[in-house]
Amino acid sequence: NSVQGNTIGVDATNSRLIPNGWNGVAIMLGAHSNTIGGGTSSNLNLINYSAQYGVYIAGSGTTTNTVANNNIFNSGWDGITLQDGASGNTIGGSAYNQRNFIWNSSASGIYITNANANRVLFSDIWDNAYYGILLDGAATTGTYISRTAIFQNGYDGLGERNGAAFNVWTAISTFANDGLGIDKQASGDLDNLIHAPIARITSSSNAGSGLTTLSGTGLNGTLVEVYGVAPDASG
């Protein structure tokens, strides 16, 4: 099934609010292989002013669904939530024109809890009251996040908590969040404690021509990505 080119929560002229009392779009109870949005401008969905989640994906067997090229804003809870065993779903896509805009949610932009092997690709997530993306619970594993901008959110840009582990993010941009850019132990929403990674940079040298060499220590096979960030207030 495909849900494409719709205005959900506002009328067709975008001039009158008609918000839903629950979610804008719900995929659950084993529904699979559905597409919300798509790769062209005519497929764009506006999903706005939902009382709960903009897009809700839940349940064991709820898999291989795609949410791409949507404008999701002013959700009463999270912009997108995946939970209760939902796995193998994709938020965004492999191309820039499949990105989602997720902003101004009353909770987090994307909340993933007790769900595994989901992907977040090519999305812009900003101005949400809590986290940009929050990974929550020991069953939240194998999440892959790439080519996503996370900025100006009320808590951390990207947070893991309550045992969420073995998730991967690469080539992301996170800046101007009120908390940390990335918080692997978000035990308290406002703690903003920096937990040093196992891999550490011990020295750097500039050979000119824009080439900088970094040296350090870490476990064999460690993947190291370097991000430029503003200093944290704590130092």
PDB file of C-alpha atoms in Angstrom:
ATOM      1  CA  ASN A   1       0.000   0.000   0.000  1.00  0.00           C
ATOM      2  CA  SER A   2       1.147   3.555  -0.714  1.00  0.00           C
ATOM      3  CA  VAL A   3       0.072   6.742   1.039  1.00  0.00           C
ATOM      4  CA  GLN A   4       1.307   9.597  -1.149  1.00  0.00           C
ATOM      5  CA  GLY A   5       0.574  13.244  -1.862  1.00  0.00           C
ATOM      6  CA  ASN A   6      -1.765  13.846   1.066  1.00  0.00           C
ATOM      7  CA  THR A   7      -2.353  16.594   3.582  1.00  0.00           C
ATOM      8  CA  ILE A   8      -3.087  15.008   6.958  1.00  0.00           C
ATOM      9  CA  GLY A   9      -4.080  17.298   9.809  1.00  0.00           C
ATOM     10  CA  VAL A  10      -4.776  20.305   7.596  1.00  0.00           C
ATOM     11  CA  ASP A  11      -7.120  20.862   4.676  1.00  0.00           C
ATOM     12  CA  ALA A  12      -6.004  20.716   1.050  1.00  0.00           C
ATOM     13  CA  THR A  13      -5.246  24.450   0.977  1.00  0.00           C
ATOM     14  CA  ASN A  14      -3.133  24.304   4.188  1.00  0.00           C
ATOM     15  CA  SER A  15      -5.318  27.096   5.551  1.00  0.00           C
ATOM     16  CA  ARG A  16      -7.479  25.212   8.095  1.00  0.00           C
ATOM     17  CA  LEU A  17      -6.400  22.799  10.823  1.00  0.00           C
ATOM     18  CA  ILE A  18      -8.224  19.449  11.000  1.00  0.00           C
ATOM     19  CA  PRO A  19      -5.984  17.588  13.473  1.00  0.00           C
ATOM     20  CA  ASN A  20      -6.331  13.887  14.236  1.00  0.00           C
ATOM     21  CA  GLY A  21      -7.080  12.856  17.802  1.00  0.00           C
ATOM     22  CA  TRP A  22      -4.523  10.045  17.737  1.00  0.00           C
ATOM     23  CA  ASN A  23      -1.825   9.564  15.070  1.00  0.00           C
ATOM     24  CA  GLY A  24      -1.418  10.998  11.602  1.00  0.00           C
ATOM     25  CA  VAL A  25      -0.466   7.598  10.140  1.00  0.00           C
ATOM     26  CA  ALA A  26      -0.307   4.258  11.983  1.00  0.00           C
ATOM     27  CA  ILE A  27       1.356   1.034  10.740  1.00  0.00           C
ATOM     28  CA  MET A  28       0.916  -1.824  13.177  1.00  0.00           C
ATOM     29  CA  LEU A  29      -0.078  -5.423  13.991  1.00  0.00           C
ATOM     30  CA  GLY A  30       2.200  -6.964  11.373  1.00  0.00           C
ATOM     31  CA  ALA A  31       1.478  -4.603   8.476  1.00  0.00           C
ATOM     32  CA  HIS A  32       4.467  -4.769   6.149  1.00  0.00           C
ATOM     33  CA  SER A  33       5.936  -3.510   2.861  1.00  0.00           C
ATOM     34  CA  ASN A  34       3.966  -0.258   2.862  1.00  0.00           C
ATOM     35  CA  THR A  35       5.216   3.150   1.674  1.00  0.00           C
ATOM     36  CA  ILE A  36       4.377   6.483   3.280  1.00  0.00           C
ATOM     37  CA  GLY A  37       5.540   9.198   0.865  1.00  0.00           C
ATOM     38  CA  GLY A  38       8.042   8.538  -1.908  1.00  0.00           C
ATOM     39  CA  GLY A  39      10.823  10.010  -3.984  1.00  0.00           C
ATOM     40  CA  THR A  40       9.096  12.776  -5.964  1.00  0.00           C
ATOM     41  CA  SER A  41       7.516  16.080  -4.977  1.00  0.00           C
ATOM     42  CA  SER A  42       4.044  14.814  -5.898  1.00  0.00           C
ATOM     43  CA  ASN A  43       4.447  12.006  -3.327  1.00  0.00           C
ATOM     44  CA  LEU A  44       5.165  14.353  -0.434  1.00  0.00           C
ATOM     45  CA  ASN A  45       2.808  13.983   2.539  1.00  0.00           C
ATOM     46  CA  LEU A  46       2.182  16.777   5.003  1.00  0.00           C
ATOM     47  CA  ILE A  47       1.476  15.115   8.362  1.00  0.00           C
ATOM     48  CA  ASN A  48       0.715  17.845  10.865  1.00  0.00           C
ATOM     49  CA  TYR A  49      -0.864  18.584  14.238  1.00  0.00           C
ATOM     50  CA  SER A  50      -1.462  14.962  15.278  1.00  0.00           C
ATOM     51  CA  ALA A  51      -2.522  14.755  18.911  1.00  0.00           C
ATOM     52  CA  GLN A  52      -0.135  11.825  19.483  1.00  0.00           C
ATOM     53  CA  TYR A  53       2.481  10.643  16.948  1.00  0.00           C
ATOM     54  CA  GLY A  54       2.922  11.921  13.427  1.00  0.00           C
ATOM     55  CA  VAL A  55       3.769   8.379  12.258  1.00  0.00           C
ATOM     56  CA  TYR A  56       3.391   5.358  14.550  1.00  0.00           C
ATOM     57  CA  ILE A  57       5.012   2.005  13.646  1.00  0.00           C
ATOM     58  CA  ALA A  58       4.580  -0.834  16.118  1.00  0.00           C
ATOM     59  CA  GLY A  59       4.377  -4.567  16.627  1.00  0.00           C
ATOM     60  CA  SER A  60       6.262  -7.761  15.914  1.00  0.00           C
ATOM     61  CA  GLY A  61       6.120  -8.494  12.180  1.00  0.00           C
ATOM     62  CA  THR A  62       5.611  -4.830  11.319  1.00  0.00           C
ATOM     63  CA  THR A  63       8.563  -4.685   8.961  1.00  0.00           C
ATOM     64  CA  THR A  64       9.950  -3.438   5.623  1.00  0.00           C
ATOM     65  CA  ASN A  65       7.818  -0.303   5.727  1.00  0.00           C
ATOM     66  CA  THR A  66       9.255   2.933   4.317  1.00  0.00           C
ATOM     67  CA  VAL A  67       8.541   6.487   5.497  1.00  0.00           C
ATOM     68  CA  ALA A  68      10.244   8.843   3.033  1.00  0.00           C
ATOM     69  CA  ASN A  69       9.710  12.373   1.719  1.00  0.00           C
ATOM     70  CA  ASN A  70       7.300  13.567   4.398  1.00  0.00           C
ATOM     71  CA  ASN A  71       6.948  16.846   6.237  1.00  0.00           C
ATOM     72  CA  ILE A  72       5.996  15.919   9.805  1.00  0.00           C
ATOM     73  CA  PHE A  73       5.556  18.739  12.273  1.00  0.00           C
ATOM     74  CA  ASN A  74       3.673  19.921  15.354  1.00  0.00           C
ATOM     75  CA  SER A  75       3.040  16.391  16.647  1.00  0.00           C
ATOM     76  CA  GLY A  76       1.595  16.254  20.143  1.00  0.00           C
ATOM     77  CA  TRP A  77       4.041  13.484  21.108  1.00  0.00           C
ATOM     78  CA  ASP A  78       6.936  12.253  18.922  1.00  0.00           C
ATOM     79  CA  GLY A  79       7.224  12.966  15.217  1.00  0.00           C
ATOM     80  CA  ILE A  80       7.880   9.276  14.419  1.00  0.00           C
ATOM     81  CA  THR A  81       7.826   6.360  16.866  1.00  0.00           C
ATOM     82  CA  LEU A  82       8.924   2.762  16.272  1.00  0.00           C
ATOM     83  CA  GLN A  83       8.260   0.324  19.120  1.00  0.00           C
ATOM     84  CA  ASP A  84       7.090  -3.072  20.389  1.00  0.00           C
ATOM     85  CA  GLY A  85       9.207  -5.233  18.088  1.00  0.00           C
ATOM     86  CA  ALA A  86       8.888  -3.303  14.832  1.00  0.00           C
ATOM     87  CA  SER A  87      11.989  -4.165  12.777  1.00  0.00           C
ATOM     88  CA  GLY A  88      13.558  -3.669   9.384  1.00  0.00           C
ATOM     89  CA  ASN A  89      11.750  -0.406   8.656  1.00  0.00           C
ATOM     90  CA  THR A  90      13.314   2.582   6.890  1.00  0.00           C
ATOM     91  CA  ILE A  91      12.815   6.244   7.761  1.00  0.00           C
ATOM     92  CA  GLY A  92      14.070   8.268   4.778  1.00  0.00           C
ATOM     93  CA  GLY A  93      15.793   6.730   1.782  1.00  0.00           C
ATOM     94  CA  SER A  94      18.972   6.339  -0.191  1.00  0.00           C
ATOM     95  CA  ALA A  95      18.622   9.654  -2.046  1.00  0.00           C
ATOM     96  CA  TYR A  96      18.372  13.256  -0.887  1.00  0.00           C
ATOM     97  CA  ASN A  97      14.877  13.730  -2.338  1.00  0.00           C
ATOM     98  CA  GLN A  98      13.622  10.970  -0.027  1.00  0.00           C
ATOM     99  CA  ARG A  99      14.465  12.853   3.138  1.00  0.00           C
ATOM    100  CA  ASN A 100      11.918  13.599   5.856  1.00  0.00           C
ATOM    101  CA  PHE A 101      11.543  16.903   7.626  1.00  0.00           C
ATOM    102  CA  ILE A 102      10.608  16.249  11.260  1.00  0.00           C
ATOM    103  CA  TRP A 103      10.244  19.318  13.443  1.00  0.00           C
ATOM    104  CA  ASN A 104       8.472  21.034  16.303  1.00  0.00           C
ATOM    105  CA  SER A 105       7.238  17.864  18.029  1.00  0.00           C
ATOM    106  CA  SER A 106       6.195  18.218  21.660  1.00  0.00           C
ATOM    107  CA  ALA A 107       8.451  15.256  22.557  1.00  0.00           C
ATOM    108  CA  SER A 108      11.273  13.823  20.349  1.00  0.00           C
ATOM    109  CA  GLY A 109      11.694  13.929  16.599  1.00  0.00           C
ATOM    110  CA  ILE A 110      12.190  10.149  16.304  1.00  0.00           C
ATOM    111  CA  TYR A 111      11.697   7.784  19.257  1.00  0.00           C
ATOM    112  CA  ILE A 112      12.746   4.130  18.854  1.00  0.00           C
ATOM    113  CA  THR A 113      12.073   1.808  21.774  1.00  0.00           C
ATOM    114  CA  ASN A 114      12.277  -1.990  21.932  1.00  0.00           C
ATOM    115  CA  ALA A 115      12.616  -2.176  18.161  1.00  0.00           C
ATOM    116  CA  ASN A 116      15.595  -3.439  16.187  1.00  0.00           C
ATOM    117  CA  ALA A 117      17.357  -3.256  12.816  1.00  0.00           C
ATOM    118  CA  ASN A 118      15.589  -0.094  11.684  1.00  0.00           C
ATOM    119  CA  ARG A 119      17.228   2.598   9.534  1.00  0.00           C
ATOM    120  CA  VAL A 120      17.102   6.399   9.587  1.00  0.00           C
ATOM    121  CA  LEU A 121      18.479   7.906   6.381  1.00  0.00           C
ATOM    122  CA  PHE A 122      18.468  11.381   4.830  1.00  0.00           C
ATOM    123  CA  SER A 123      16.303  13.196   7.364  1.00  0.00           C
ATOM    124  CA  ASP A 124      16.376  16.697   8.839  1.00  0.00           C
ATOM    125  CA  ILE A 125      15.273  16.730  12.492  1.00  0.00           C
ATOM    126  CA  TRP A 126      15.081  20.012  14.386  1.00  0.00           C
ATOM    127  CA  ASP A 127      13.262  22.168  16.933  1.00  0.00           C
ATOM    128  CA  ASN A 128      11.750  19.202  18.799  1.00  0.00           C
ATOM    129  CA  ALA A 129      11.127  19.719  22.510  1.00  0.00           C
ATOM    130  CA  TYR A 130      13.112  16.649  23.668  1.00  0.00           C
ATOM    131  CA  TYR A 131      15.669  14.636  21.671  1.00  0.00           C
ATOM    132  CA  GLY A 132      16.265  14.759  17.958  1.00  0.00           C
ATOM    133  CA  ILE A 133      16.547  10.938  17.951  1.00  0.00           C
ATOM    134  CA  LEU A 134      16.196   8.808  21.107  1.00  0.00           C
ATOM    135  CA  LEU A 135      17.096   5.093  21.171  1.00  0.00           C
ATOM    136  CA  ASP A 136      15.564   3.545  24.279  1.00  0.00           C
ATOM    137  CA  GLY A 137      15.608   0.063  25.841  1.00  0.00           C
ATOM    138  CA  ALA A 138      17.806  -3.034  25.735  1.00  0.00           C
ATOM    139  CA  ALA A 139      15.910  -4.468  22.747  1.00  0.00           C
ATOM    140  CA  THR A 140      16.734  -1.394  20.661  1.00  0.00           C
ATOM    141  CA  THR A 141      19.700  -2.688  18.689  1.00  0.00           C
ATOM    142  CA  GLY A 142      21.000  -2.629  15.145  1.00  0.00           C
ATOM    143  CA  THR A 143      19.651   0.831  14.355  1.00  0.00           C
ATOM    144  CA  TYR A 144      21.547   2.432  11.459  1.00  0.00           C
ATOM    145  CA  ILE A 145      21.509   6.228  11.166  1.00  0.00           C
ATOM    146  CA  SER A 146      23.220   8.007   8.273  1.00  0.00           C
ATOM    147  CA  ARG A 147      23.228  11.312   6.371  1.00  0.00           C
ATOM    148  CA  THR A 148      20.897  12.920   8.873  1.00  0.00           C
ATOM    149  CA  ALA A 149      20.999  16.452  10.289  1.00  0.00           C
ATOM    150  CA  ILE A 150      19.938  16.802  13.932  1.00  0.00           C
ATOM    151  CA  PHE A 151      19.893  20.326  15.314  1.00  0.00           C
ATOM    152  CA  GLN A 152      18.252  22.828  17.673  1.00  0.00           C
ATOM    153  CA  ASN A 153      16.475  20.184  19.763  1.00  0.00           C
ATOM    154  CA  GLY A 154      15.658  20.719  23.431  1.00  0.00           C
ATOM    155  CA  TYR A 155      17.725  17.834  24.871  1.00  0.00           C
ATOM    156  CA  ASP A 156      20.550  15.865  23.209  1.00  0.00           C
ATOM    157  CA  GLY A 157      20.689  15.616  19.454  1.00  0.00           C
ATOM    158  CA  LEU A 158      21.113  11.809  19.503  1.00  0.00           C
ATOM    159  CA  GLY A 159      20.671   9.846  22.719  1.00  0.00           C
ATOM    160  CA  GLU A 160      20.900   6.202  23.844  1.00  0.00           C
ATOM    161  CA  ARG A 161      19.533   5.039  27.194  1.00  0.00           C
ATOM    162  CA  ASN A 162      18.202   2.117  29.256  1.00  0.00           C
ATOM    163  CA  GLY A 163      20.480  -0.462  27.654  1.00  0.00           C
ATOM    164  CA  ALA A 164      20.102   0.454  23.979  1.00  0.00           C
ATOM    165  CA  ALA A 165      23.329  -0.731  22.307  1.00  0.00           C
ATOM    166  CA  PHE A 166      24.986  -1.952  19.130  1.00  0.00           C
ATOM    167  CA  ASN A 167      23.475   0.891  17.141  1.00  0.00           C
ATOM    168  CA  VAL A 168      25.512   2.681  14.454  1.00  0.00           C
ATOM    169  CA  TRP A 169      25.539   6.249  13.204  1.00  0.00           C
ATOM    170  CA  THR A 170      27.773   7.565  10.442  1.00  0.00           C
ATOM    171  CA  ALA A 171      28.032  10.750   8.377  1.00  0.00           C
ATOM    172  CA  ILE A 172      25.542  12.635  10.543  1.00  0.00           C
ATOM    173  CA  SER A 173      25.495  16.329  11.416  1.00  0.00           C
ATOM    174  CA  THR A 174      24.430  17.340  14.915  1.00  0.00           C
ATOM    175  CA  PHE A 175      24.683  20.914  16.174  1.00  0.00           C
ATOM    176  CA  ALA A 176      23.041  23.644  18.272  1.00  0.00           C
ATOM    177  CA  ASN A 177      21.115  21.198  20.477  1.00  0.00           C
ATOM    178  CA  ASP A 178      20.508  22.319  24.061  1.00  0.00           C
ATOM    179  CA  GLY A 179      22.150  19.124  25.373  1.00  0.00           C
ATOM    180  CA  LEU A 180      25.022  17.119  23.899  1.00  0.00           C
ATOM    181  CA  GLY A 181      25.304  16.410  20.211  1.00  0.00           C
ATOM    182  CA  ILE A 182      25.650  12.660  20.886  1.00  0.00           C
ATOM    183  CA  ASP A 183      24.976  11.097  24.299  1.00  0.00           C
ATOM    184  CA  LYS A 184      25.580   7.346  24.575  1.00  0.00           C
ATOM    185  CA  GLN A 185      24.427   7.263  28.195  1.00  0.00           C
ATOM    186  CA  ALA A 186      21.453   9.596  28.367  1.00  0.00           C
ATOM    187  CA  SER A 187      20.531   8.455  31.869  1.00  0.00           C
ATOM    188  CA  GLY A 188      18.970  11.819  32.671  1.00  0.00           C
ATOM    189  CA  ASP A 189      17.348  14.069  30.114  1.00  0.00           C
ATOM    190  CA  LEU A 190      19.213  17.146  31.312  1.00  0.00           C
ATOM    191  CA  ASP A 191      22.410  15.608  32.786  1.00  0.00           C
ATOM    192  CA  ASN A 192      24.598  16.249  29.715  1.00  0.00           C
ATOM    193  CA  LEU A 193      27.457  14.165  31.112  1.00  0.00           C
ATOM    194  CA  ILE A 194      30.244  13.442  28.644  1.00  0.00           C
ATOM    195  CA  HIS A 195      31.269   9.763  28.603  1.00  0.00           C
ATOM    196  CA  ALA A 196      34.651   9.351  26.956  1.00  0.00           C
ATOM    197  CA  PRO A 197      34.762   6.761  24.164  1.00  0.00           C
ATOM    198  CA  ILE A 198      37.167   3.811  24.173  1.00  0.00           C
ATOM    199  CA  ALA A 199      38.988   5.172  21.129  1.00  0.00           C
ATOM    200  CA  ARG A 200      40.891   8.372  21.932  1.00  0.00           C
ATOM    201  CA  ILE A 201      42.847  10.885  19.884  1.00  0.00           C
ATOM    202  CA  THR A 202      46.224  11.565  21.528  1.00  0.00           C
ATOM    203  CA  SER A 203      47.861  13.900  19.012  1.00  0.00           C
ATOM    204  CA  SER A 204      47.332  15.714  15.734  1.00  0.00           C
ATOM    205  CA  SER A 205      49.627  17.288  13.168  1.00  0.00           C
ATOM    206  CA  ASN A 206      48.972  19.507  10.180  1.00  0.00           C
ATOM    207  CA  ALA A 207      51.088  18.796   7.118  1.00  0.00           C
ATOM    208  CA  GLY A 208      49.626  21.664   5.093  1.00  0.00           C
ATOM    209  CA  SER A 209      47.361  21.524   2.055  1.00  0.00           C
ATOM    210  CA  GLY A 210      44.404  20.926   4.357  1.00  0.00           C
ATOM    211  CA  LEU A 211      45.722  17.542   5.497  1.00  0.00           C
ATOM    212  CA  THR A 212      45.593  16.781   9.224  1.00  0.00           C
ATOM    213  CA  THR A 213      46.894  13.521  10.676  1.00  0.00           C
ATOM    214  CA  LEU A 214      45.341  12.196  13.885  1.00  0.00           C
ATOM    215  CA  SER A 215      46.963   9.566  16.102  1.00  0.00           C
ATOM    216  CA  GLY A 216      45.472   7.716  19.034  1.00  0.00           C
ATOM    217  CA  THR A 217      44.563   4.477  20.743  1.00  0.00           C
ATOM    218  CA  GLY A 218      41.611   2.114  20.506  1.00  0.00           C
ATOM    219  CA  LEU A 219      40.477  -1.434  19.992  1.00  0.00           C
ATOM    220  CA  ASN A 220      41.388  -3.188  16.761  1.00  0.00           C
ATOM    221  CA  GLY A 221      38.659  -2.616  14.192  1.00  0.00           C
ATOM    222  CA  THR A 222      37.413   0.554  15.846  1.00  0.00           C
ATOM    223  CA  LEU A 223      35.701   2.976  13.457  1.00  0.00           C
ATOM    224  CA  VAL A 224      36.533   6.581  14.288  1.00  0.00           C
ATOM    225  CA  GLU A 225      34.636   9.557  12.882  1.00  0.00           C
ATOM    226  CA  VAL A 226      35.658  13.096  13.804  1.00  0.00           C
ATOM    227  CA  TYR A 227      33.021  15.810  14.280  1.00  0.00           C
ATOM    228  CA  GLY A 228      33.595  19.526  14.707  1.00  0.00           C
ATOM    229  CA  VAL A 229      31.472  20.825  17.603  1.00  0.00           C
ATOM    230  CA  ALA A 230      31.159  23.941  19.703  1.00  0.00           C
ATOM    231  CA  PRO A 231      32.623  23.553  23.232  1.00  0.00           C
ATOM    232  CA  ASP A 232      30.179  22.140  25.762  1.00  0.00           C
ATOM    233  CA  ALA A 233      29.339  24.540  28.578  1.00  0.00           C
ATOM    234  CA  SER A 234      30.790  22.076  31.086  1.00  0.00           C
ATOM    235  CA  GLY A 235      34.197  22.196  29.392  1.00  0.00           C
TER     236      GLY A 235
END
